[in-house]
PDB file of C-alpha atoms and ligand atoms in Angstrom:
ATOM      1  CA  MET T   1     -15.523 -24.384 -53.021  1.00 87.00           C
ATOM      2  CA  ASP T   2     -15.758 -24.136 -49.225  1.00 93.00           C
ATOM      3  CA  MET T   3     -13.792 -20.987 -48.675  1.00 95.00           C
ATOM      4  CA  GLU T   4     -14.235 -21.094 -44.969  1.00 97.00           C
ATOM      5  CA  LYS T   5     -12.148 -24.363 -45.056  1.00 97.00           C
ATOM      6  CA  VAL T   6      -9.709 -22.954 -47.405  1.00 97.00           C
ATOM      7  CA  GLN T   7      -9.301 -20.022 -44.938  1.00 98.00           C
ATOM      8  CA  GLN T   8      -8.617 -22.491 -42.108  1.00 98.00           C
ATOM      9  CA  LEU T   9      -6.084 -24.250 -44.274  1.00 98.00           C
ATOM     10  CA  GLN T  10      -4.428 -20.796 -44.951  1.00 98.00           C
ATOM     11  CA  GLN T  11      -4.171 -20.158 -41.165  1.00 98.00           C
ATOM     12  CA  LYS T  12      -2.632 -23.536 -40.629  1.00 98.00           C
ATOM     13  CA  ILE T  13      -0.063 -22.776 -43.378  1.00 98.00           C
ATOM     14  CA  ASN T  14       0.703 -19.452 -41.942  1.00 97.00           C
ATOM     15  CA  ALA T  15       1.331 -20.960 -38.451  1.00 96.00           C
ATOM     16  CA  ALA T  16       3.459 -23.909 -39.720  1.00 97.00           C
ATOM     17  CA  HIS T  17       7.256 -24.096 -40.294  1.00 95.00           C
ATOM     18  CA  ARG T  18       7.816 -27.617 -41.154  1.00 97.00           C
ATOM     19  CA  ILE T  19       5.126 -28.624 -43.687  1.00 98.00           C
ATOM     20  CA  VAL T  20       5.173 -31.888 -45.439  1.00 98.00           C
ATOM     21  CA  PHE T  21       2.952 -32.726 -48.238  1.00 98.00           C
ATOM     22  CA  PHE T  22       1.896 -36.260 -48.966  1.00 97.00           C
ATOM     23  CA  GLY T  23       0.543 -36.642 -52.541  1.00 96.00           C
ATOM     24  CA  GLY T  24      -1.269 -39.409 -54.654  1.00 93.00           C
ATOM     25  CA  ALA T  25      -2.583 -39.781 -58.182  1.00 91.00           C
ATOM     26  CA  GLY T  26      -4.996 -36.927 -57.882  1.00 92.00           C
ATOM     27  CA  VAL T  27      -2.234 -34.528 -57.776  1.00 95.00           C
ATOM     28  CA  SER T  28      -1.201 -35.778 -61.243  1.00 95.00           C
ATOM     29  CA  THR T  29      -4.596 -36.374 -62.894  1.00 91.00           C
ATOM     30  CA  GLU T  30      -5.223 -32.629 -62.581  1.00 91.00           C
ATOM     31  CA  SER T  31      -2.238 -32.218 -64.957  1.00 91.00           C
ATOM     32  CA  GLY T  32      -3.771 -34.665 -67.484  1.00 88.00           C
ATOM     33  CA  ILE T  33      -1.985 -37.782 -66.341  1.00 88.00           C
ATOM     34  CA  PRO T  34      -4.595 -40.613 -66.050  1.00 78.00           C
ATOM     35  CA  ASP T  35      -4.668 -42.778 -63.006  1.00 76.00           C
ATOM     36  CA  PHE T  36      -4.526 -46.384 -64.096  1.00 69.00           C
ATOM     37  CA  ARG T  37      -6.247 -47.514 -60.760  1.00 63.00           C
ATOM     38  CA  SER T  38      -9.300 -45.427 -61.346  1.00 57.00           C
ATOM     39  CA  GLN T  39     -12.471 -46.763 -62.919  1.00 49.00           C
ATOM     40  CA  ASP T  40     -12.469 -44.528 -65.776  1.00 50.00           C
ATOM     41  CA  GLY T  41      -8.685 -45.072 -66.548  1.00 52.00           C
ATOM     42  CA  LEU T  42      -8.176 -45.675 -70.242  1.00 52.00           C
ATOM     43  CA  TYR T  43      -5.728 -48.468 -69.652  1.00 52.00           C
ATOM     44  CA  HIS T  44      -7.717 -51.467 -70.521  1.00 56.00           C
ATOM     45  CA  GLN T  45      -8.470 -50.464 -74.091  1.00 60.00           C
ATOM     46  CA  GLN T  46      -5.437 -51.712 -75.964  1.00 69.00           C
ATOM     47  CA  TYR T  47      -4.032 -54.480 -73.839  1.00 78.00           C
ATOM     48  CA  ASP T  48      -5.209 -57.959 -72.987  1.00 79.00           C
ATOM     49  CA  VAL T  49      -3.835 -57.914 -69.504  1.00 86.00           C
ATOM     50  CA  PRO T  50      -4.628 -55.544 -66.686  1.00 86.00           C
ATOM     51  CA  PRO T  51      -2.252 -52.817 -65.948  1.00 87.00           C
ATOM     52  CA  GLU T  52      -1.407 -54.267 -62.605  1.00 87.00           C
ATOM     53  CA  THR T  53      -0.095 -57.369 -64.337  1.00 92.00           C
ATOM     54  CA  ILE T  54       1.919 -55.448 -66.956  1.00 93.00           C
ATOM     55  CA  LEU T  55       3.500 -53.380 -64.113  1.00 93.00           C
ATOM     56  CA  SER T  56       4.639 -56.355 -62.276  1.00 96.00           C
ATOM     57  CA  ARG T  57       8.266 -57.589 -61.964  1.00 97.00           C
ATOM     58  CA  THR T  58       7.255 -60.987 -63.406  1.00 97.00           C
ATOM     59  CA  TYR T  59       5.764 -59.392 -66.516  1.00 97.00           C
ATOM     60  CA  PHE T  60       8.742 -57.228 -67.052  1.00 98.00           C
ATOM     61  CA  ASP T  61      11.200 -60.135 -66.828  1.00 97.00           C
ATOM     62  CA  ARG T  62       8.936 -62.303 -69.047  1.00 98.00           C
ATOM     63  CA  HIS T  63       7.680 -59.910 -71.655  1.00 97.00           C
ATOM     64  CA  PRO T  64      10.001 -56.845 -71.540  1.00 97.00           C
ATOM     65  CA  ALA T  65       9.071 -55.752 -75.069  1.00 97.00           C
ATOM     66  CA  GLU T  66       5.227 -55.699 -74.116  1.00 95.00           C
ATOM     67  CA  PHE T  67       6.151 -53.913 -70.841  1.00 96.00           C
ATOM     68  CA  TYR T  68       7.956 -51.223 -72.782  1.00 97.00           C
ATOM     69  CA  ARG T  69       5.053 -50.782 -75.236  1.00 95.00           C
ATOM     70  CA  PHE T  70       2.873 -49.983 -72.263  1.00 92.00           C
ATOM     71  CA  TYR T  71       5.431 -48.009 -70.451  1.00 94.00           C
ATOM     72  CA  ARG T  72       6.077 -45.651 -73.418  1.00 95.00           C
ATOM     73  CA  ASN T  73       2.272 -45.310 -74.306  1.00 90.00           C
ATOM     74  CA  LYS T  74       0.862 -44.982 -70.704  1.00 88.00           C
ATOM     75  CA  MET T  75       3.329 -44.197 -68.191  1.00 91.00           C
ATOM     76  CA  ILE T  76       5.501 -41.592 -69.913  1.00 93.00           C
ATOM     77  CA  CYS T  77       3.569 -38.384 -70.424  1.00 91.00           C
ATOM     78  CA  LEU T  78       6.117 -35.666 -71.645  1.00 92.00           C
ATOM     79  CA  THR T  79       3.539 -33.159 -72.358  1.00 92.00           C
ATOM     80  CA  ALA T  80       2.139 -32.863 -68.858  1.00 94.00           C
ATOM     81  CA  LYS T  81       2.797 -29.630 -67.099  1.00 96.00           C
ATOM     82  CA  PRO T  82       2.689 -28.953 -63.454  1.00 97.00           C
ATOM     83  CA  ASN T  83      -0.675 -27.525 -62.004  1.00 97.00           C
ATOM     84  CA  ALA T  84      -1.364 -24.977 -59.344  1.00 97.00           C
ATOM     85  CA  ALA T  85      -0.747 -27.558 -56.535  1.00 97.00           C
ATOM     86  CA  HIS T  86       2.741 -28.381 -57.782  1.00 98.00           C
ATOM     87  CA  LYS T  87       3.587 -24.731 -58.126  1.00 98.00           C
ATOM     88  CA  LYS T  88       2.316 -23.682 -54.867  1.00 98.00           C
ATOM     89  CA  LEU T  89       4.095 -26.516 -53.034  1.00 98.00           C
ATOM     90  CA  ALA T  90       7.482 -25.441 -54.896  1.00 98.00           C
ATOM     91  CA  GLU T  91       6.746 -21.817 -53.583  1.00 98.00           C
ATOM     92  CA  LEU T  92       6.217 -23.089 -50.007  1.00 98.00           C
ATOM     93  CA  GLU T  93       9.550 -24.889 -50.128  1.00 98.00           C
ATOM     94  CA  GLN T  94      11.214 -21.838 -51.558  1.00 97.00           C
ATOM     95  CA  ALA T  95       9.696 -19.729 -48.703  1.00 96.00           C
ATOM     96  CA  GLY T  96      11.260 -22.031 -46.153  1.00 96.00           C
ATOM     97  CA  ARG T  97       7.851 -23.383 -44.854  1.00 97.00           C
ATOM     98  CA  LEU T  98       7.936 -26.860 -46.596  1.00 98.00           C
ATOM     99  CA  LEU T  99      10.402 -29.680 -45.587  1.00 98.00           C
ATOM    100  CA  ALA T 100       9.545 -32.251 -48.095  1.00 98.00           C
ATOM    101  CA  ILE T 101       7.104 -33.764 -50.568  1.00 98.00           C
ATOM    102  CA  VAL T 102       6.376 -37.424 -50.260  1.00 98.00           C
ATOM    103  CA  THR T 103       4.721 -38.666 -53.471  1.00 97.00           C
ATOM    104  CA  GLN T 104       3.305 -41.805 -54.905  1.00 94.00           C
ATOM    105  CA  ASN T 105       3.514 -40.342 -58.468  1.00 95.00           C
ATOM    106  CA  ILE T 106       6.359 -41.079 -60.886  1.00 96.00           C
ATOM    107  CA  ASP T 107       5.929 -38.243 -63.274  1.00 96.00           C
ATOM    108  CA  GLY T 108       8.451 -35.790 -61.911  1.00 97.00           C
ATOM    109  CA  LEU T 109       6.089 -32.826 -62.090  1.00 97.00           C
ATOM    110  CA  HIS T 110       6.985 -31.630 -58.673  1.00 98.00           C
ATOM    111  CA  GLN T 111      10.667 -31.263 -59.778  1.00 98.00           C
ATOM    112  CA  MET T 112       9.441 -29.549 -62.849  1.00 97.00           C
ATOM    113  CA  ALA T 113       7.651 -26.992 -60.797  1.00 98.00           C
ATOM    114  CA  GLY T 114      10.802 -26.316 -58.952  1.00 98.00           C
ATOM    115  CA  SER T 115      10.550 -28.527 -55.766  1.00 98.00           C
ATOM    116  CA  ARG T 116      13.846 -29.932 -54.535  1.00 98.00           C
ATOM    117  CA  ASN T 117      13.154 -32.178 -51.706  1.00 98.00           C
ATOM    118  CA  VAL T 118      10.866 -34.776 -53.373  1.00 98.00           C
ATOM    119  CA  LEU T 119      10.749 -38.268 -51.975  1.00 98.00           C
ATOM    120  CA  GLU T 120       9.419 -40.530 -54.749  1.00 97.00           C
ATOM    121  CA  LEU T 121       7.969 -43.617 -53.104  1.00 95.00           C
ATOM    122  CA  HIS T 122       7.416 -45.390 -56.440  1.00 95.00           C
ATOM    123  CA  GLY T 123      10.397 -44.128 -58.356  1.00 97.00           C
ATOM    124  CA  SER T 124      10.418 -41.859 -61.454  1.00 97.00           C
ATOM    125  CA  VAL T 125       9.932 -42.386 -65.229  1.00 97.00           C
ATOM    126  CA  HIS T 126      12.652 -39.801 -65.567  1.00 97.00           C
ATOM    127  CA  ARG T 127      15.326 -42.391 -64.451  1.00 98.00           C
ATOM    128  CA  ASN T 128      15.781 -45.507 -66.293  1.00 98.00           C
ATOM    129  CA  ILE T 129      18.962 -47.497 -65.358  1.00 98.00           C
ATOM    130  CA  CYS T 130      21.220 -50.032 -67.188  1.00 98.00           C
ATOM    131  CA  ARG T 131      21.169 -53.217 -65.250  1.00 97.00           C
ATOM    132  CA  SER T 132      24.740 -53.976 -66.194  1.00 98.00           C
ATOM    133  CA  CYS T 133      26.742 -50.639 -65.823  1.00 98.00           C
ATOM    134  CA  GLY T 134      24.302 -48.317 -64.039  1.00 98.00           C
ATOM    135  CA  ALA T 135      24.100 -45.749 -66.741  1.00 98.00           C
ATOM    136  CA  VAL T 136      21.034 -43.504 -66.194  1.00 98.00           C
ATOM    137  CA  TYR T 137      18.693 -42.468 -69.121  1.00 98.00           C
ATOM    138  CA  ASP T 138      15.885 -40.012 -69.031  1.00 98.00           C
ATOM    139  CA  ALA T 139      12.381 -40.566 -70.247  1.00 98.00           C
ATOM    140  CA  GLU T 140      13.043 -38.731 -73.621  1.00 97.00           C
ATOM    141  CA  TRP T 141      15.896 -41.262 -74.325  1.00 98.00           C
ATOM    142  CA  VAL T 142      13.472 -44.254 -73.736  1.00 98.00           C
ATOM    143  CA  MET T 143      10.804 -42.748 -76.077  1.00 97.00           C
ATOM    144  CA  MET T 144      13.429 -42.580 -78.734  1.00 97.00           C
ATOM    145  CA  THR T 145      14.269 -46.270 -78.460  1.00 97.00           C
ATOM    146  CA  ASN T 146      12.255 -49.283 -79.957  1.00 95.00           C
ATOM    147  CA  GLY T 147      11.371 -52.558 -78.417  1.00 96.00           C
ATOM    148  CA  ILE T 148      13.586 -53.360 -75.379  1.00 98.00           C
ATOM    149  CA  PRO T 149      15.906 -50.406 -74.798  1.00 98.00           C
ATOM    150  CA  HIS T 150      19.522 -51.301 -74.463  1.00 98.00           C
ATOM    151  CA  CYS T 151      22.402 -49.145 -72.962  1.00 98.00           C
ATOM    152  CA  ASP T 152      24.274 -47.001 -75.374  1.00 98.00           C
ATOM    153  CA  LYS T 153      27.496 -47.656 -73.445  1.00 97.00           C
ATOM    154  CA  CYS T 154      27.582 -51.365 -72.664  1.00 98.00           C
ATOM    155  CA  GLY T 155      24.486 -52.963 -74.468  1.00 97.00           C
ATOM    156  CA  GLY T 156      22.881 -53.992 -71.121  1.00 98.00           C
ATOM    157  CA  MET T 157      19.173 -54.084 -70.662  1.00 98.00           C
ATOM    158  CA  VAL T 158      17.722 -50.795 -69.211  1.00 98.00           C
ATOM    159  CA  LYS T 159      14.992 -51.039 -66.516  1.00 98.00           C
ATOM    160  CA  PRO T 160      12.835 -47.993 -65.363  1.00 98.00           C
ATOM    161  CA  ASP T 161      13.675 -46.814 -61.773  1.00 98.00           C
ATOM    162  CA  VAL T 162      10.051 -47.324 -61.020  1.00 97.00           C
ATOM    163  CA  VAL T 163       8.807 -49.577 -58.298  1.00 96.00           C
ATOM    164  CA  LEU T 164       6.853 -52.424 -60.052  1.00 96.00           C
ATOM    165  CA  TYR T 165       4.298 -54.806 -58.386  1.00 94.00           C
ATOM    166  CA  GLU T 166       6.072 -57.461 -56.399  1.00 95.00           C
ATOM    167  CA  GLU T 167       9.120 -55.174 -55.945  1.00 95.00           C
ATOM    168  CA  SER T 168       9.799 -53.425 -52.468  1.00 94.00           C
ATOM    169  CA  LEU T 169      10.056 -49.767 -51.981  1.00 93.00           C
ATOM    170  CA  SER T 170      13.427 -48.089 -51.576  1.00 94.00           C
ATOM    171  CA  GLU T 171      14.440 -48.436 -47.869  1.00 96.00           C
ATOM    172  CA  ASP T 172      16.374 -45.110 -48.185  1.00 97.00           C
ATOM    173  CA  VAL T 173      13.312 -43.292 -49.651  1.00 97.00           C
ATOM    174  CA  LEU T 174      11.006 -44.900 -47.135  1.00 96.00           C
ATOM    175  CA  THR T 175      13.182 -43.970 -44.152  1.00 97.00           C
ATOM    176  CA  ARG T 176      13.540 -40.448 -45.323  1.00 98.00           C
ATOM    177  CA  SER T 177       9.762 -40.125 -45.831  1.00 97.00           C
ATOM    178  CA  ILE T 178       9.106 -41.369 -42.296  1.00 97.00           C
ATOM    179  CA  SER T 179      11.684 -38.989 -40.923  1.00 98.00           C
ATOM    180  CA  ALA T 180      10.035 -36.088 -42.749  1.00 98.00           C
ATOM    181  CA  ILE T 181       6.557 -37.007 -41.824  1.00 98.00           C
ATOM    182  CA  ALA T 182       7.607 -37.568 -38.147  1.00 98.00           C
ATOM    183  CA  SER T 183       9.207 -34.054 -37.920  1.00 98.00           C
ATOM    184  CA  ALA T 184       6.391 -32.269 -39.627  1.00 98.00           C
ATOM    185  CA  ASP T 185       4.212 -29.675 -37.757  1.00 98.00           C
ATOM    186  CA  LEU T 186       1.569 -29.724 -40.564  1.00 98.00           C
ATOM    187  CA  LEU T 187       0.926 -32.610 -42.715  1.00 98.00           C
ATOM    188  CA  ILE T 188      -1.207 -32.009 -45.812  1.00 98.00           C
ATOM    189  CA  VAL T 189      -2.369 -35.120 -47.688  1.00 96.00           C
ATOM    190  CA  GLY T 190      -3.717 -34.514 -51.194  1.00 95.00           C
ATOM    191  CA  GLY T 191      -5.045 -36.367 -54.157  1.00 92.00           C
ATOM    192  CA  THR T 192      -4.921 -39.940 -52.539  1.00 90.00           C
ATOM    193  CA  SER T 193      -7.774 -42.098 -51.182  1.00 84.00           C
ATOM    194  CA  LEU T 194      -5.031 -43.520 -48.983  1.00 84.00           C
ATOM    195  CA  VAL T 195      -5.574 -47.194 -49.900  1.00 79.00           C
ATOM    196  CA  VAL T 196      -2.324 -47.760 -51.927  1.00 74.00           C
ATOM    197  CA  TYR T 197       0.490 -49.245 -49.801  1.00 71.00           C
ATOM    198  CA  PRO T 198       2.228 -47.707 -47.979  1.00 77.00           C
ATOM    199  CA  ALA T 199       0.197 -44.443 -47.762  1.00 76.00           C
ATOM    200  CA  ALA T 200      -1.944 -45.022 -44.808  1.00 78.00           C
ATOM    201  CA  GLY T 201       0.844 -46.685 -42.789  1.00 89.00           C
ATOM    202  CA  LEU T 202       3.072 -43.677 -43.211  1.00 93.00           C
ATOM    203  CA  LEU T 203       0.597 -41.275 -41.795  1.00 92.00           C
ATOM    204  CA  ARG T 204       0.838 -43.080 -38.431  1.00 92.00           C
ATOM    205  CA  TYR T 205       4.247 -41.409 -37.993  1.00 96.00           C
ATOM    206  CA  PHE T 206       2.900 -37.990 -38.006  1.00 96.00           C
ATOM    207  CA  GLN T 207       2.831 -36.321 -34.511  1.00 96.00           C
ATOM    208  CA  GLY T 208       2.612 -32.674 -35.489  1.00 96.00           C
ATOM    209  CA  ASP T 209      -0.245 -30.181 -34.860  1.00 92.00           C
ATOM    210  CA  SER T 210      -2.461 -30.600 -37.864  1.00 97.00           C
ATOM    211  CA  LEU T 211      -3.340 -33.204 -40.410  1.00 97.00           C
ATOM    212  CA  VAL T 212      -5.177 -31.877 -43.401  1.00 97.00           C
ATOM    213  CA  LEU T 213      -6.779 -33.960 -46.022  1.00 96.00           C
ATOM    214  CA  ILE T 214      -7.649 -32.652 -49.499  1.00 96.00           C
ATOM    215  CA  ASN T 215      -9.390 -35.108 -51.809  1.00 93.00           C
ATOM    216  CA  ARG T 216     -12.394 -35.207 -54.094  1.00 90.00           C
ATOM    217  CA  ASP T 217     -13.855 -38.230 -52.384  1.00 88.00           C
ATOM    218  CA  ALA T 218     -14.128 -39.316 -48.765  1.00 88.00           C
ATOM    219  CA  THR T 219     -11.319 -41.448 -47.357  1.00 86.00           C
ATOM    220  CA  GLN T 220     -11.002 -43.876 -44.454  1.00 84.00           C
ATOM    221  CA  MET T 221      -8.668 -41.370 -42.699  1.00 85.00           C
ATOM    222  CA  ASP T 222     -11.198 -38.445 -42.814  1.00 88.00           C
ATOM    223  CA  LYS T 223     -12.139 -38.934 -39.205  1.00 87.00           C
ATOM    224  CA  MET T 224      -8.486 -38.582 -38.142  1.00 89.00           C
ATOM    225  CA  ALA T 225      -7.933 -35.283 -39.894  1.00 94.00           C
ATOM    226  CA  ASP T 226      -8.201 -31.859 -38.210  1.00 97.00           C
ATOM    227  CA  LEU T 227      -9.381 -30.393 -41.473  1.00 97.00           C
ATOM    228  CA  CYS T 228     -10.943 -32.278 -44.515  1.00 96.00           C
ATOM    229  CA  ILE T 229     -11.566 -30.480 -47.769  1.00 96.00           C
ATOM    230  CA  ARG T 230     -13.453 -32.392 -50.565  1.00 95.00           C
ATOM    231  CA  ASP T 231     -12.354 -30.676 -53.558  1.00 95.00           C
ATOM    232  CA  ALA T 232      -9.650 -30.722 -56.279  1.00 94.00           C
ATOM    233  CA  ILE T 233      -6.141 -30.370 -54.792  1.00 95.00           C
ATOM    234  CA  GLY T 234      -5.110 -27.899 -57.502  1.00 95.00           C
ATOM    235  CA  ALA T 235      -8.172 -25.584 -57.134  1.00 95.00           C
ATOM    236  CA  VAL T 236      -7.637 -25.508 -53.398  1.00 97.00           C
ATOM    237  CA  MET T 237      -3.848 -24.918 -53.401  1.00 97.00           C
ATOM    238  CA  GLU T 238      -4.470 -22.058 -56.019  1.00 96.00           C
ATOM    239  CA  GLN T 239      -6.347 -20.087 -53.333  1.00 97.00           C
ATOM    240  CA  ILE T 240      -3.457 -20.239 -50.893  1.00 97.00           C
ATOM    241  CA  GLN T 241      -1.183 -17.221 -50.324  1.00 97.00           C
ATOM    242  CA  VAL T 242       2.531 -18.369 -49.601  1.00 96.00           C
ATOM    243  CA  PRO T 243       3.811 -16.596 -46.462  1.00 93.00           C
ATOM    244  CA  GLU T 244       6.787 -14.463 -46.817  1.00 85.00           C
ATOM    245  CA  LYS T 245      10.217 -16.026 -46.584  1.00 78.00           C
ATOM    246  CA  GLU T 246      11.461 -16.211 -43.057  1.00 67.00           C
ATOM    247  CA  ALA T 247      14.841 -14.596 -42.033  1.00 62.00           C
TER     248      ALA T 247
HETATM  249 ZN1   ZN W 301      25.228 -50.035 -69.484  1.00 50.28          ZN
END
């Protein structure tokens, strides 16, 4: 690890008061959650259709049972635990240094680590909503059902509160994400190659002091960054000392 660069990140964190973290799949893969977009993803093995098709609104409407087989097997991972990145970000929020986490992940690991202001661009597997009465069910409940899950209260069909392909992002989450990024003094982008919509677009709203990119591979935005660390986000964040809580 390039400790000189980690030291530069530490200095930026020490100087910042409104940190926003923008995270992608890489934050979760270090907790053992596979990225279905990556080449080595294991998603193709047991399914005839690609994950992008199964995770589309059309497929959900036409083949809900098959959708739910994939959802239970591949999208819900109840054994995953927060890693050093999740934990350090939660500590930064508790110390009053971090405003918000904007994430493309749907696994709820930031909340499990203790983070409170988490903006989930693509929703969460921990919320599954009855389309008839609006009752909300957690991921454990879905795992205990078979086939197409129906609401305990009214019998309506339950749909994950996850943004499927062909569906638009929540306006509310998007607006709050833009507002957080626009008011940040330090934006740390981690575990994303910034190719998934709307990641790259959101970064344009940042007007703070420093943009830091932490990713194993190079991204298209590297040239824009004030600091670029090519390493695993968990390993990098583990090195960071959380500044003391401000009065
Ligand atoms: Zn219901």
